[in-house]
């Protein structure tokens, strides 16, 4: 292949050595994944060392159709061969018109007929900046509500709304988390307490929180550890913000374009946000970012948010092809079906490895949290009665219960779900909810400590077996799977084989010595299956 270096270990090592000597210390993926891709198609990457890998990183979720999908390549070639300008600032072009038409065809009901689109700089973080500027301009307010564990980008405003920020103008709210619930309860009660805490901060004149310009959230937290928001909670948050005229911003940079089993993740709950932030997959592997919002928020002055590279014609063409292919082939449904199957098999595997604390996700956005089973468990809360399991965000309540012993199945906790305990009337404010927790809960064992070292080891063992995975979560202890939506059943089996084999090696090396060599998923890894003919690298 012209322009591709010879594939030898010497070439591979030389390129990595020069990268280390010349590139910034800020590089990230290159440190954990010391590979040199030279060719790729679909799920597979071929490195300069001649090895082939199954790529479950997919450009951090950018590659909805995998590497170099034929429809994407054809769309790019068509623009190149047409002689169309590649750089047009924000001028109207047939390519842009086709992209907007296809994008609007996919938007959630309730937004399509009243939407405006703003093209931003080509990264998702710039679209987040634009969204925050927009709601501040539209409301005349400055503050922003965001959630613990969030990740919205690396520029200043985006970082303020992300989980690791300091010295910010953002009020942080608790995000529902079954396994590591900030209230120690998980399930519906944990989500209800999160919603009530939000209401209390907004309605209490002495909370110290002024009416905000907007609220930004991820329907599934990705970098935060693959945490799906419960559908009921999403609807509750939508009602809270609507009742108080607070624009709701849905960050769908990573969750969009079929990734979670719906075209946009907000569709699982039937929620229509006021603003949607879109990037990654919408560019078909090329840089593209937009904000879509209700037309009554369109208060921009000309040039209020601009960018030299907001008119990338190749990205728009690739994006149009990707959006149309996902929609026409119902790949969102495929992601839902295959993701559910993968979660089921991974939970089966987790039952054999104590160092897997939790398996969670939605569609083809999957996380496996590694823990130290020899560490001291956190203190949770166990109710006098049993809790109603929360199965409305993509995994069965029984699976959640197995991972979090403080959450059981049975009757719903009174007062937190429109019912009353004997002697307790239903109460609606956050203080009453906290009182109810104190009166009906007793200490129980919570999750084990996070194990980032084990997760890093598992990532390395996966790479040795030809599988590329990402790490995330609060403590970088969550192994993340983001395969393309075009992954085949055979490739899925190969991914699970390699992951199970790597997990076996990690467990065997761990001090507790409880690895189970007889688990069916730890059979000898099968060879990497070749992709379909048109996707062969």
Coordinates of C-alpha atoms in Angstrom, one line a residue:
X1 CA 0.0 0.0 0.0
X2 CA 1.6 3.3 -1.1
X3 CA 2.7 5.5 1.7
X4 CA 2.5 2.8 4.4
X5 CA 5.8 2.0 6.1
X6 CA 7.1 -1.6 6.0
X7 CA 5.5 -3.6 8.8
X8 CA 8.3 -4.8 11.0
X9 CA 9.0 -4.6 14.7
X10 CA 11.9 -2.2 14.0
X11 CA 9.6 0.2 12.2
X12 CA 7.0 -0.1 15.0
X13 CA 9.6 0.6 17.7
X14 CA 11.2 3.4 15.8
X15 CA 7.9 5.3 15.4
X16 CA 7.0 4.9 19.1
X17 CA 10.5 6.0 20.1
X18 CA 10.2 9.2 18.0
X19 CA 6.7 9.9 19.3
X20 CA 7.9 9.7 22.9
X21 CA 10.8 12.0 22.2
X22 CA 8.9 14.6 20.2
X23 CA 5.3 14.7 21.3
X24 CA 3.7 16.4 24.4
X25 CA 3.6 14.7 27.7
X26 CA -0.2 15.3 27.6
X27 CA -0.7 12.4 25.2
X28 CA -2.9 9.7 26.7
X29 CA -4.1 6.8 24.6
X30 CA -0.6 6.4 23.2
X31 CA 0.8 5.6 26.6
X32 CA -1.6 2.8 27.4
X33 CA -1.9 1.5 23.8
X34 CA 1.7 1.4 22.3
X35 CA 0.6 0.4 18.8
X36 CA 1.2 2.1 15.4
X37 CA -1.9 1.6 13.3
X38 CA -1.2 1.5 9.5
X39 CA -4.4 0.1 8.1
X40 CA -7.9 -0.4 9.4
X41 CA -11.3 -1.5 8.3
X42 CA -14.4 -2.1 10.4
X43 CA -13.5 -3.5 13.8
X44 CA -9.9 -4.4 12.9
X45 CA -6.7 -2.5 13.0
X46 CA -3.3 -3.6 11.6
X47 CA -0.2 -2.3 13.3
X48 CA 3.2 -1.5 11.9
X49 CA 4.4 -4.6 13.8
X50 CA 2.2 -6.7 11.6
X51 CA -0.3 -7.6 14.4
X52 CA -4.1 -7.3 14.0
X53 CA -6.3 -6.0 16.8
X54 CA -10.0 -5.9 17.5
X55 CA -10.7 -2.2 18.2
X56 CA -13.3 -1.7 21.0
X57 CA -12.2 1.9 21.5
X58 CA -13.6 3.1 18.2
X59 CA -12.0 6.5 18.4
X60 CA -13.6 7.0 21.9
X61 CA -17.0 6.2 20.3
X62 CA -16.4 8.3 17.2
X63 CA -16.5 5.4 14.7
X64 CA -20.2 4.3 14.7
X65 CA -19.5 2.3 11.5
X66 CA -16.0 1.3 12.4
X67 CA -12.9 2.2 10.4
X68 CA -13.1 3.2 6.8
X69 CA -16.6 2.0 6.1
X70 CA -17.4 1.8 2.4
X71 CA -20.3 4.3 2.5
X72 CA -18.1 6.8 4.3
X73 CA -15.2 6.4 1.9
X74 CA -17.6 6.7 -1.0
X75 CA -19.1 9.9 0.4
X76 CA -15.7 11.5 0.9
X77 CA -14.5 10.5 -2.6
X78 CA -17.6 11.9 -4.1
X79 CA -16.9 15.3 -2.6
X80 CA -13.2 15.2 -3.6
X81 CA -14.0 14.2 -7.2
X82 CA -16.7 16.8 -7.6
X83 CA -14.3 19.7 -7.2
X84 CA -16.4 21.2 -4.4
X85 CA -14.6 23.6 -2.0
X86 CA -13.3 21.8 1.1
X87 CA -13.3 25.0 3.3
X88 CA -16.2 27.4 3.2
X89 CA -16.5 28.9 6.7
X90 CA -20.3 29.0 7.4
X91 CA -21.5 29.5 3.8
X92 CA -24.3 27.4 2.6
X93 CA -23.4 24.4 0.3
X94 CA -25.2 21.4 -1.0
X95 CA -23.1 19.2 1.2
X96 CA -24.1 21.1 4.3
X97 CA -27.7 21.2 3.3
X98 CA -27.8 17.4 2.9
X99 CA -26.2 17.0 6.3
X100 CA -28.7 19.2 8.1
X101 CA -31.6 17.5 6.3
X102 CA -30.4 14.1 7.4
X103 CA -29.6 15.3 10.9
X104 CA -33.0 16.8 11.4
X105 CA -34.6 13.6 10.2
X106 CA -33.1 11.8 13.2
X107 CA -33.8 14.3 16.0
X108 CA -36.1 13.4 18.9
X109 CA -39.8 14.2 18.3
X110 CA -40.6 17.6 19.7
X111 CA -37.4 19.1 18.6
X112 CA -37.2 18.6 14.9
X113 CA -39.9 21.1 13.9
X114 CA -38.6 23.8 16.2
X115 CA -34.8 23.3 15.9
X116 CA -31.9 25.5 15.0
X117 CA -28.4 24.2 14.4
X118 CA -25.1 25.9 15.2
X119 CA -21.9 24.6 13.6
X120 CA -19.0 25.0 16.0
X121 CA -15.3 24.3 16.0
X122 CA -14.7 20.6 15.1
X123 CA -14.5 19.2 18.7
X124 CA -17.3 18.3 21.1
X125 CA -15.8 20.6 23.8
X126 CA -16.4 23.6 21.6
X127 CA -20.0 22.6 21.1
X128 CA -20.4 22.4 24.9
X129 CA -18.9 25.9 25.1
X130 CA -21.4 27.1 22.6
X131 CA -24.3 25.5 24.4
X132 CA -23.3 27.1 27.7
X133 CA -22.9 30.5 26.0
X134 CA -26.3 30.1 24.3
X135 CA -28.3 29.4 27.5
X136 CA -26.5 32.2 29.3
X137 CA -27.4 34.6 26.5
X138 CA -31.0 33.4 26.3
X139 CA -31.7 33.5 30.0
X140 CA -29.6 36.4 31.2
X141 CA -28.3 34.2 34.0
X142 CA -24.8 32.8 34.5
X143 CA -24.7 29.7 36.7
X144 CA -24.9 26.2 35.4
X145 CA -26.0 22.9 37.0
X146 CA -23.9 19.8 36.2
X147 CA -23.4 16.4 37.8
X148 CA -20.7 14.6 39.7
X149 CA -18.7 12.3 37.4
X150 CA -19.5 14.3 34.3
X151 CA -17.1 14.8 31.4
X152 CA -17.9 17.5 28.9
X153 CA -14.5 18.4 27.3
X154 CA -11.2 20.0 28.0
X155 CA -11.7 23.7 27.3
X156 CA -12.3 26.1 30.2
X157 CA -16.1 26.2 30.3
X158 CA -16.4 22.5 29.5
X159 CA -14.0 21.6 32.3
X160 CA -16.0 23.7 34.7
X161 CA -19.0 21.5 34.1
X162 CA -16.9 18.3 34.3
X163 CA -16.4 16.1 37.4
X164 CA -12.7 17.0 38.1
X165 CA -13.1 20.7 38.0
X166 CA -12.0 23.3 40.7
X167 CA -12.8 26.9 41.2
X168 CA -15.9 26.9 39.1
X169 CA -19.2 28.7 38.5
X170 CA -21.0 25.4 38.3
X171 CA -23.2 23.8 41.0
X172 CA -22.5 20.1 41.2
X173 CA -25.5 17.7 41.7
X174 CA -25.4 14.0 42.6
X175 CA -25.8 11.7 39.5
X176 CA -27.7 8.4 40.1
X177 CA -25.3 5.5 40.5
X178 CA -26.5 2.1 41.5
X179 CA -23.1 0.6 42.4
X180 CA -21.5 3.6 44.1
X181 CA -24.6 5.5 45.1
X182 CA -23.7 8.9 46.8
X183 CA -26.6 8.2 49.2
X184 CA -25.5 4.6 49.9
X185 CA -28.8 3.1 48.6
X186 CA -28.8 2.7 44.8
X187 CA -31.8 1.9 42.7
X188 CA -34.9 4.0 42.6
X189 CA -34.4 5.4 46.1
X190 CA -31.0 6.7 45.1
X191 CA -32.3 8.3 41.9
X192 CA -35.3 9.8 43.9
X193 CA -32.9 11.3 46.4
X194 CA -30.9 12.8 43.6
X195 CA -33.9 14.4 42.1
X196 CA -35.1 15.7 45.5
X197 CA -31.7 17.1 46.3
X198 CA -31.9 19.0 43.0
X199 CA -35.3 20.4 43.8
X200 CA -34.2 21.4 47.3
X201 CA -31.2 23.4 46.0
X202 CA -33.3 25.2 43.4
X203 CA -36.3 26.0 45.7
X204 CA -34.5 26.8 49.0
X205 CA -33.8 30.5 49.1
X206 CA -30.9 29.8 51.4
X207 CA -29.3 27.1 49.4
X208 CA -26.7 29.4 48.0
X209 CA -27.7 28.4 44.5
X210 CA -29.0 31.2 42.3
X211 CA -31.4 30.4 39.4
X212 CA -29.1 28.9 36.8
X213 CA -28.8 29.6 33.0
X214 CA -29.1 25.9 32.3
X215 CA -28.5 22.3 33.3
X216 CA -26.1 20.0 31.4
X217 CA -26.1 16.2 31.7
X218 CA -25.0 13.0 29.9
X219 CA -27.8 10.4 29.4
X220 CA -25.1 7.9 30.0
X221 CA -21.9 9.1 31.7
X222 CA -19.1 7.7 29.6
X223 CA -15.8 8.9 31.0
X224 CA -17.4 8.9 34.4
X225 CA -17.6 5.1 34.3
X226 CA -20.4 4.1 31.9
X227 CA -23.3 5.0 34.2
X228 CA -26.8 5.0 32.5
X229 CA -29.2 7.5 33.9
X230 CA -32.5 5.9 35.0
X231 CA -35.3 6.7 32.6
X232 CA -37.6 7.8 35.4
X233 CA -35.0 10.0 36.8
X234 CA -34.4 11.6 33.4
X235 CA -38.1 12.3 33.1
X236 CA -38.1 13.8 36.6
X237 CA -35.2 16.0 35.9
X238 CA -36.8 17.2 32.7
X239 CA -39.9 18.1 34.7
X240 CA -37.9 19.9 37.3
X241 CA -36.1 22.0 34.8
X242 CA -39.2 22.7 32.7
X243 CA -41.2 23.8 35.7
X244 CA -38.4 26.3 36.6
X245 CA -37.7 27.6 33.1
X246 CA -34.2 26.1 33.1
X247 CA -32.9 25.0 29.7
X248 CA -31.9 21.3 29.7
X249 CA -28.7 20.5 27.7
X250 CA -28.2 16.9 26.8
X251 CA -24.6 16.1 26.0
X252 CA -24.9 13.4 23.4
X253 CA -21.3 13.6 22.1
X254 CA -20.6 10.0 22.9
X255 CA -24.1 8.5 23.4
X256 CA -25.5 9.7 20.0
X257 CA -26.0 8.0 16.7
X258 CA -27.3 4.6 17.9
X259 CA -24.6 3.9 20.4
X260 CA -26.9 3.2 23.4
X261 CA -29.6 1.3 21.5
X262 CA -31.6 4.4 20.5
X263 CA -30.6 6.9 17.9
X264 CA -30.2 9.5 20.7
X265 CA -29.9 8.3 24.3
X266 CA -32.6 10.8 25.5
X267 CA -35.1 8.8 23.5
X268 CA -35.0 5.9 26.0
X269 CA -36.8 8.1 28.5
X270 CA -38.9 10.0 26.0
X271 CA -37.3 13.3 27.1
X272 CA -36.9 16.2 24.7
X273 CA -34.1 18.5 25.8
X274 CA -33.9 22.1 25.0
X275 CA -30.4 21.8 23.7
X276 CA -28.4 18.9 22.3
X277 CA -24.6 18.8 22.0
X278 CA -23.4 16.5 19.2
X279 CA -20.0 15.5 17.9
X280 CA -17.9 12.3 17.5
X281 CA -20.0 9.9 15.3
X282 CA -21.9 12.7 13.5
X283 CA -18.8 13.3 11.5
X284 CA -18.4 9.8 10.2
X285 CA -14.8 9.6 11.7
X286 CA -13.9 13.2 10.7
X287 CA -14.0 16.3 13.1
X288 CA -17.5 17.8 13.3
X289 CA -19.5 19.3 16.2
X290 CA -22.8 21.1 16.3
X291 CA -25.4 22.3 18.8
X292 CA -29.1 21.8 18.1
X293 CA -31.5 23.8 20.2
X294 CA -35.1 25.1 20.3
X295 CA -35.6 28.1 18.0
X296 CA -36.9 30.3 20.9
X297 CA -33.4 30.2 22.4
X298 CA -31.8 31.5 19.1
X299 CA -30.7 34.9 20.5
X300 CA -27.2 34.9 19.0
X301 CA -25.8 38.0 17.6
X302 CA -23.8 37.5 14.3
X303 CA -20.4 36.0 15.2
X304 CA -21.5 35.3 18.8
X305 CA -19.9 31.9 18.4
X306 CA -17.7 31.3 15.4
X307 CA -14.9 29.1 14.3
X308 CA -12.7 28.9 11.2
X309 CA -13.2 25.2 10.7
X310 CA -17.0 25.0 11.2
X311 CA -17.5 24.3 7.5
X312 CA -15.7 21.0 7.1
X313 CA -17.3 19.6 3.9
X314 CA -15.6 16.2 4.0
X315 CA -16.9 15.7 7.6
X316 CA -20.4 16.7 6.7
X317 CA -20.4 14.3 3.7
X318 CA -19.1 11.5 5.9
X319 CA -21.5 12.4 8.6
X320 CA -24.5 12.4 6.3
X321 CA -23.5 8.9 5.0
X322 CA -23.1 7.7 8.6
X323 CA -26.4 9.1 9.9
X324 CA -28.3 7.7 7.0
X325 CA -26.7 4.3 7.2
X326 CA -27.4 3.9 10.9
X327 CA -31.0 5.1 10.4
X328 CA -31.8 3.0 7.3
X329 CA -30.2 -0.2 8.7
X330 CA -31.7 0.3 12.2
X331 CA -28.3 -0.1 13.8
X332 CA -29.6 1.4 17.0
X333 CA -31.8 -1.7 17.4
X334 CA -28.9 -3.9 16.6
X335 CA -26.8 -2.1 19.3
X336 CA -29.6 -2.7 21.8
X337 CA -29.9 -6.4 21.1
X338 CA -26.2 -7.1 20.9
X339 CA -25.5 -4.9 23.9
X340 CA -28.0 -6.8 26.0
X341 CA -26.5 -10.1 25.0
X342 CA -23.0 -8.9 25.8
X343 CA -24.0 -7.5 29.2
X344 CA -25.7 -10.9 30.0
X345 CA -22.5 -12.8 29.1
X346 CA -20.3 -10.4 31.0
X347 CA -22.4 -10.6 34.1
X348 CA -22.1 -14.4 33.9
X349 CA -18.4 -14.0 33.7
X350 CA -18.4 -11.5 36.6
X351 CA -20.0 -14.2 38.9
X352 CA -16.8 -16.2 38.5
X353 CA -14.3 -13.3 39.2
X354 CA -14.6 -11.5 42.6
X355 CA -12.5 -8.7 41.2
X356 CA -15.3 -7.7 38.9
X357 CA -17.5 -5.5 41.1
X358 CA -20.1 -4.4 38.5
X359 CA -21.0 -4.8 34.9
X360 CA -23.2 -2.0 33.4
X361 CA -24.1 -0.1 30.3
X362 CA -26.6 0.5 27.6
X363 CA -26.4 -0.7 24.0
X364 CA -22.8 -0.9 22.8
X365 CA -21.6 1.4 25.6
X366 CA -20.4 -1.1 28.3
X367 CA -18.4 -0.8 31.4
X368 CA -16.7 -3.4 33.7
X369 CA -15.6 -2.1 37.1
X370 CA -12.7 -3.7 38.7
X371 CA -12.4 -3.8 42.5
X372 CA -10.2 -5.2 45.2
X373 CA -12.1 -8.0 46.8
X374 CA -9.6 -8.0 49.7
X375 CA -10.1 -4.4 50.5
X376 CA -12.5 -2.9 53.1
X377 CA -16.0 -2.5 51.7
X378 CA -17.7 0.9 51.9
X379 CA -20.6 1.3 54.2
X380 CA -24.0 1.4 52.4
X381 CA -27.5 1.4 53.7
X382 CA -29.9 -1.5 53.9
X383 CA -33.5 -0.7 54.4
X384 CA -35.8 -2.2 57.0
X385 CA -37.9 -3.3 54.0
X386 CA -36.6 -4.3 50.6
X387 CA -36.2 -1.9 47.8
X388 CA -37.8 -1.8 44.4
X389 CA -35.1 -2.7 41.8
X390 CA -34.5 -0.2 39.1
X391 CA -34.4 -1.9 35.8
X392 CA -35.4 1.0 33.6
X393 CA -31.9 2.0 32.5
X394 CA -30.8 -1.0 30.5
X395 CA -30.0 -3.8 33.0
X396 CA -32.1 -6.2 35.0
X397 CA -32.7 -5.3 38.7
X398 CA -31.5 -8.7 39.7
X399 CA -28.1 -8.0 38.1
X400 CA -27.8 -4.7 40.0
X401 CA -28.8 -6.4 43.2
X402 CA -26.1 -9.0 42.8
X403 CA -23.5 -6.3 42.4
X404 CA -24.8 -4.1 45.2
X405 CA -26.0 -6.1 48.3
X406 CA -27.7 -3.0 49.7
X407 CA -30.3 -3.1 47.0
X408 CA -32.8 -5.9 47.1
X409 CA -36.0 -6.9 45.2
X410 CA -39.5 -6.6 46.5
X411 CA -41.7 -3.8 47.7
X412 CA -40.8 -0.2 47.0
X413 CA -39.5 2.0 49.8
X414 CA -42.3 4.0 51.2
X415 CA -42.3 7.8 50.8
X416 CA -39.7 7.5 47.9
X417 CA -42.2 6.2 45.4
X418 CA -45.6 7.6 46.3
X419 CA -46.3 5.2 49.0
X420 CA -46.2 5.5 52.8
X421 CA -44.6 3.5 55.6
X422 CA -46.8 2.9 58.6
X423 CA -46.9 6.2 60.5
X424 CA -45.2 8.2 57.7
X425 CA -47.1 10.3 55.2
X426 CA -45.5 10.8 51.8
X427 CA -43.2 13.8 51.9
X428 CA -41.7 15.6 48.9
X429 CA -38.8 17.7 50.0
X430 CA -35.2 16.6 50.2
X431 CA -34.9 17.1 53.9
X432 CA -37.8 14.7 54.5
X433 CA -36.3 12.2 52.1
X434 CA -33.1 12.3 54.1
X435 CA -35.1 11.8 57.3
X436 CA -36.9 8.9 55.8
X437 CA -33.5 7.3 55.0
X438 CA -32.3 7.8 58.5
X439 CA -35.4 6.3 60.0
X440 CA -35.7 3.2 57.8
X441 CA -32.1 2.3 56.9
X442 CA -29.4 0.4 58.8
X443 CA -25.7 0.1 57.9
X444 CA -24.9 -2.5 55.3
X445 CA -21.8 -3.5 53.3
X446 CA -21.4 -1.5 50.1
X447 CA -19.0 -2.0 47.2
X448 CA -15.4 -2.9 47.4
X449 CA -12.7 -0.3 46.7
X450 CA -11.9 0.5 43.1
X451 CA -8.9 -1.2 41.7
X452 CA -7.3 1.0 39.0
X453 CA -4.1 -1.2 38.9
X454 CA -6.1 -4.3 38.1
X455 CA -8.0 -2.4 35.4
X456 CA -4.7 -1.2 33.8
X457 CA -3.4 -4.7 34.0
X458 CA -6.5 -6.0 32.3
X459 CA -6.2 -3.5 29.6
X460 CA -2.6 -4.6 29.0
X461 CA -3.5 -8.3 29.0
X462 CA -6.3 -7.5 26.5
X463 CA -3.8 -5.7 24.2
X464 CA -1.5 -8.7 24.4
X465 CA -4.4 -10.8 23.0
X466 CA -5.2 -8.4 20.2
X467 CA -8.1 -6.5 21.9
X468 CA -8.1 -2.7 22.4
X469 CA -10.2 -1.4 25.3
X470 CA -10.4 1.9 27.1
X471 CA -10.3 2.8 30.8
X472 CA -12.6 5.3 32.5
X473 CA -14.5 5.9 35.7
X474 CA -13.8 8.0 38.8
X475 CA -10.7 6.0 39.6
X476 CA -9.8 4.8 36.1
X477 CA -11.0 1.3 37.3
X478 CA -13.7 0.8 34.6
X479 CA -12.8 -1.2 31.5
X480 CA -14.9 0.3 28.7
X481 CA -16.1 -1.4 25.5
X482 CA -17.2 0.8 22.6
X483 CA -17.3 -1.4 19.6
X484 CA -18.6 -0.1 16.3
X485 CA -22.3 -0.7 15.7
X486 CA -21.4 -2.9 12.7
X487 CA -19.6 -5.5 14.8
X488 CA -20.6 -9.0 13.7
X489 CA -21.8 -11.9 16.0
X490 CA -18.5 -13.7 15.3
X491 CA -16.4 -10.7 16.1
X492 CA -18.5 -10.2 19.3
X493 CA -17.6 -13.7 20.4
X494 CA -14.0 -13.1 19.7
X495 CA -14.0 -9.9 21.8
X496 CA -15.6 -11.7 24.7
X497 CA -13.2 -14.6 24.3
X498 CA -10.2 -12.3 24.5
X499 CA -11.6 -10.3 27.4
X500 CA -12.4 -13.5 29.4
X501 CA -8.9 -14.9 28.7
X502 CA -7.3 -11.6 29.8
X503 CA -9.5 -11.5 32.9
X504 CA -8.4 -15.1 33.7
X505 CA -4.8 -14.1 33.6
X506 CA -5.4 -11.0 35.8
X507 CA -7.4 -13.0 38.3
X508 CA -4.8 -15.8 38.4
X509 CA -2.1 -13.3 39.2
X510 CA -4.1 -11.6 41.9
X511 CA -3.3 -12.5 45.4
X512 CA -6.6 -14.0 46.3
X513 CA -6.0 -16.9 43.9
X514 CA -9.7 -17.4 43.2
X515 CA -9.6 -17.6 39.4
X516 CA -12.0 -20.1 37.8
X517 CA -10.3 -21.8 35.0
X518 CA -13.4 -23.9 34.1
X519 CA -15.6 -21.0 33.1
X520 CA -16.8 -21.5 29.5
X521 CA -15.7 -18.0 28.5
X522 CA -12.1 -18.8 29.4
X523 CA -11.7 -21.3 26.6
X524 CA -8.8 -20.8 24.3
X525 CA -9.2 -17.6 22.3
X526 CA -10.3 -18.1 18.8
X527 CA -8.5 -16.3 15.9
X528 CA -9.6 -12.8 15.1
X529 CA -12.3 -13.3 12.5
X530 CA -11.9 -11.6 9.2
X531 CA -14.5 -8.9 8.6
X532 CA -16.9 -9.1 5.7
X533 CA -15.1 -8.9 2.3
X534 CA -15.8 -5.3 1.7
X535 CA -14.3 -4.4 5.1
X536 CA -11.1 -6.5 4.9
X537 CA -8.0 -4.4 5.8

